[in-house]
Amino acid sequence: MWNFSEATAMTTYNLAVIPGSGIGHEVVPEAIRLLESTSLNFDCQTFEIGYEVFKKTGSSVPDKVIKKMRNSTQACLFGATTTPLGIQGYKSAILTLRKALDLYANIRPAKSLPLKNSFEGVDLVIVRENTEGLYSGMEFELPDTACSVRVITRKATERIVKYAFELAMKRSKMLTVVTKANIMRKSDGLFLEVARNLAKDYPEVEMKELLVDVAAMNLVMHPQSYDVIVTSNLFGDILSDEAAGLVGGLGLAPSANIGSNYALFEPVHGSAPDIAGKGIANPMAAIMAAKMMLDYFGETNWANRIENAVLSVLEKAKVLTPDLGGSSLTTQVTDAIIDAL
Ligand code: NAD
């Protein structure tokens, strides 16, 4: 469902490439190397954002970067940025991009993989609202008190739930709406009300309602019972890391941030300072994010070939990074995937 366009012969895709920081600089170039090994054409512009840019310009993502991305690229491949704690005025770079480019739908698939520690029969997608809620970092302080504001609007909820229903229609017509509406009666009450109203437009979709605590428990006990899950920003962030853990871990989990006119693709993981610079980061999440980007461009043939190549490297289990029990380097894993293409 994150594929919107029809590919035409000889298209050149204009990409913004943002490695970010930490292992972003190790995995994003590998995803680009893989894309360049296909017969497709890419024109890549690399942008620097994050804390180093903030120190020079006062902004983690300067306006001119956003303008250039919007005006001269169709989509972005993003790595991750470290968000330093306690820096006055610093705003997370990825949050800034999601807001500025109005990337309202965060799509996080989790599918069983040929690995010992991957649950069998899992094939679910978490559709996470990406622009508001607790995750948007609206906070203020009062004496001895810190407050985070959780804004849920009808407009943002309608478009994310509609997106989820449309996705459910293309999959197995099952949608689970996850809230904490019994406690957050106003904000999640609105989220649920919108979902119930929209359900009337999708009579073929079986819609279930779950509280987030129950949903989290069910996800580890019966992950196969889910197909499409739609939820607010912070719940989606947490549940999607949980789902990634069920099928192999963060080194394998891709995501898409979709807006009406732009899309950004990134691994779910962060900058992983504990392994950065060692050349051992798993490039598969970034490569699968590039695969999602090809789906978005309508290049389903190459997208499927990339997914199959990743699966075949996992199945052979000869060239794996340490997070998957192997001893190979990031670049060796990419080489193996390119060989399997
Ligand atoms: P993390 O995802 O960076 O790392 C969590 C654990 O997973 C670490 O042990 C790490 O080594 C491992 N890991 C992650 N990706 C891996 C890969 N590709 N291969 C092998 N192992 C991998 O999360 P964190 O440590 O909580 O966050 C580190 C920094 O990243 C923080 O500053 C955080 O704010 C930032 N972050 C950024 C984004 C983003 O830019 N989209 C997302 C999440 C976290």
Tab-separated table of C-alpha atoms and ligand atoms in Angstrom, residues 23 27 78-84 94 98 135 250-252 266-275 280-283 285 321 323, ligand 1:
chain	number	residue	atom	x	y	z
A	23	ILE	CA	26.040	3.385	12.085
A	27	VAL	CA	24.512	1.079	6.574
A	78	PHE	CA	17.741	7.989	5.941
A	79	GLY	CA	20.089	6.264	8.408
A	80	ALA	CA	19.702	7.472	11.983
A	81	THR	CA	20.851	10.394	14.080
A	82	THR	CA	22.000	10.459	17.675
A	83	THR	CA	19.765	12.724	19.749
A	84	PRO	CA	22.041	14.219	22.429
A	94	ILE	CA	14.045	12.746	12.327
A	98	ARG	CA	8.675	14.006	9.685
A	135	TYR	CA	6.175	11.436	20.773
A	250	LEU	CA	16.566	-4.219	15.074
A	251	GLY	CA	19.268	-5.042	12.535
A	252	LEU	CA	16.546	-6.390	10.239
A	266	GLU	CA	14.793	4.292	7.210
A	267	PRO	CA	15.814	1.374	9.364
A	268	VAL	CA	13.880	1.252	12.639
A	269	HIS	CA	17.145	1.232	14.578
A	270	GLY	CA	19.070	4.238	15.850
A	271	SER	CA	22.707	5.283	15.503
A	272	ALA	CA	23.923	2.421	17.766
A	273	PRO	CA	26.884	4.230	19.365
A	274	ASP	CA	27.937	0.960	21.059
A	275	ILE	CA	28.958	-0.605	17.723
A	280	ILE	CA	29.823	-4.753	12.088
A	281	ALA	CA	26.382	-3.100	11.862
A	282	ASN	CA	23.810	-5.227	10.098
A	283	PRO	CA	22.974	-3.482	6.793
A	285	ALA	CA	17.372	-3.100	7.877
A	321	THR	CA	26.845	-9.829	11.280
A	323	ASP	CA	23.854	-9.374	16.020
B	1	NAD	P1	19.735	1.750	18.734
B	1	NAD	O1	18.693	1.230	17.808
B	1	NAD	O2	20.722	2.665	18.138
B	1	NAD	O3	20.510	0.490	19.382
B	1	NAD	C1	19.870	-0.455	20.215
B	1	NAD	C2	20.684	-1.758	20.220
B	1	NAD	O4	20.512	-2.422	18.959
B	1	NAD	C3	22.190	-1.525	20.383
B	1	NAD	O5	22.730	-2.540	21.160
B	1	NAD	C4	22.708	-1.611	18.967
B	1	NAD	O6	24.057	-2.046	18.881
B	1	NAD	C5	21.766	-2.622	18.336
B	1	NAD	N1	21.594	-2.340	16.898
B	1	NAD	C6	20.844	-1.345	16.363
B	1	NAD	N2	20.951	-1.377	15.030
B	1	NAD	C7	21.763	-2.401	14.712
B	1	NAD	C8	22.270	-2.910	13.476
B	1	NAD	N3	21.935	-2.405	12.278
B	1	NAD	N4	23.115	-3.963	13.532
B	1	NAD	C9	23.453	-4.520	14.702
B	1	NAD	N5	23.018	-4.075	15.901
B	1	NAD	C10	22.183	-3.020	15.900
B	1	NAD	O7	18.976	2.442	19.947
B	1	NAD	P2	19.562	3.327	21.146
B	1	NAD	O8	20.882	2.795	21.571
B	1	NAD	O9	18.456	3.436	22.096
B	1	NAD	O10	19.763	4.756	20.496
B	1	NAD	C11	21.033	5.278	20.078
B	1	NAD	C12	20.812	6.678	19.503
B	1	NAD	O11	20.023	6.592	18.321
B	1	NAD	C13	20.048	7.626	20.456
B	1	NAD	O12	20.668	8.897	20.405
B	1	NAD	C14	18.652	7.675	19.891
B	1	NAD	O13	18.018	8.888	20.154
B	1	NAD	C15	18.954	7.519	18.411
B	1	NAD	N6	17.831	6.986	17.623
B	1	NAD	C16	17.613	7.578	16.425
B	1	NAD	C17	16.631	7.091	15.608
B	1	NAD	C18	16.419	7.796	14.301
B	1	NAD	O14	17.195	8.668	13.948
B	1	NAD	N7	15.407	7.426	13.521
B	1	NAD	C19	15.866	5.980	15.981
B	1	NAD	C20	16.130	5.375	17.208
B	1	NAD	C21	17.128	5.886	18.023
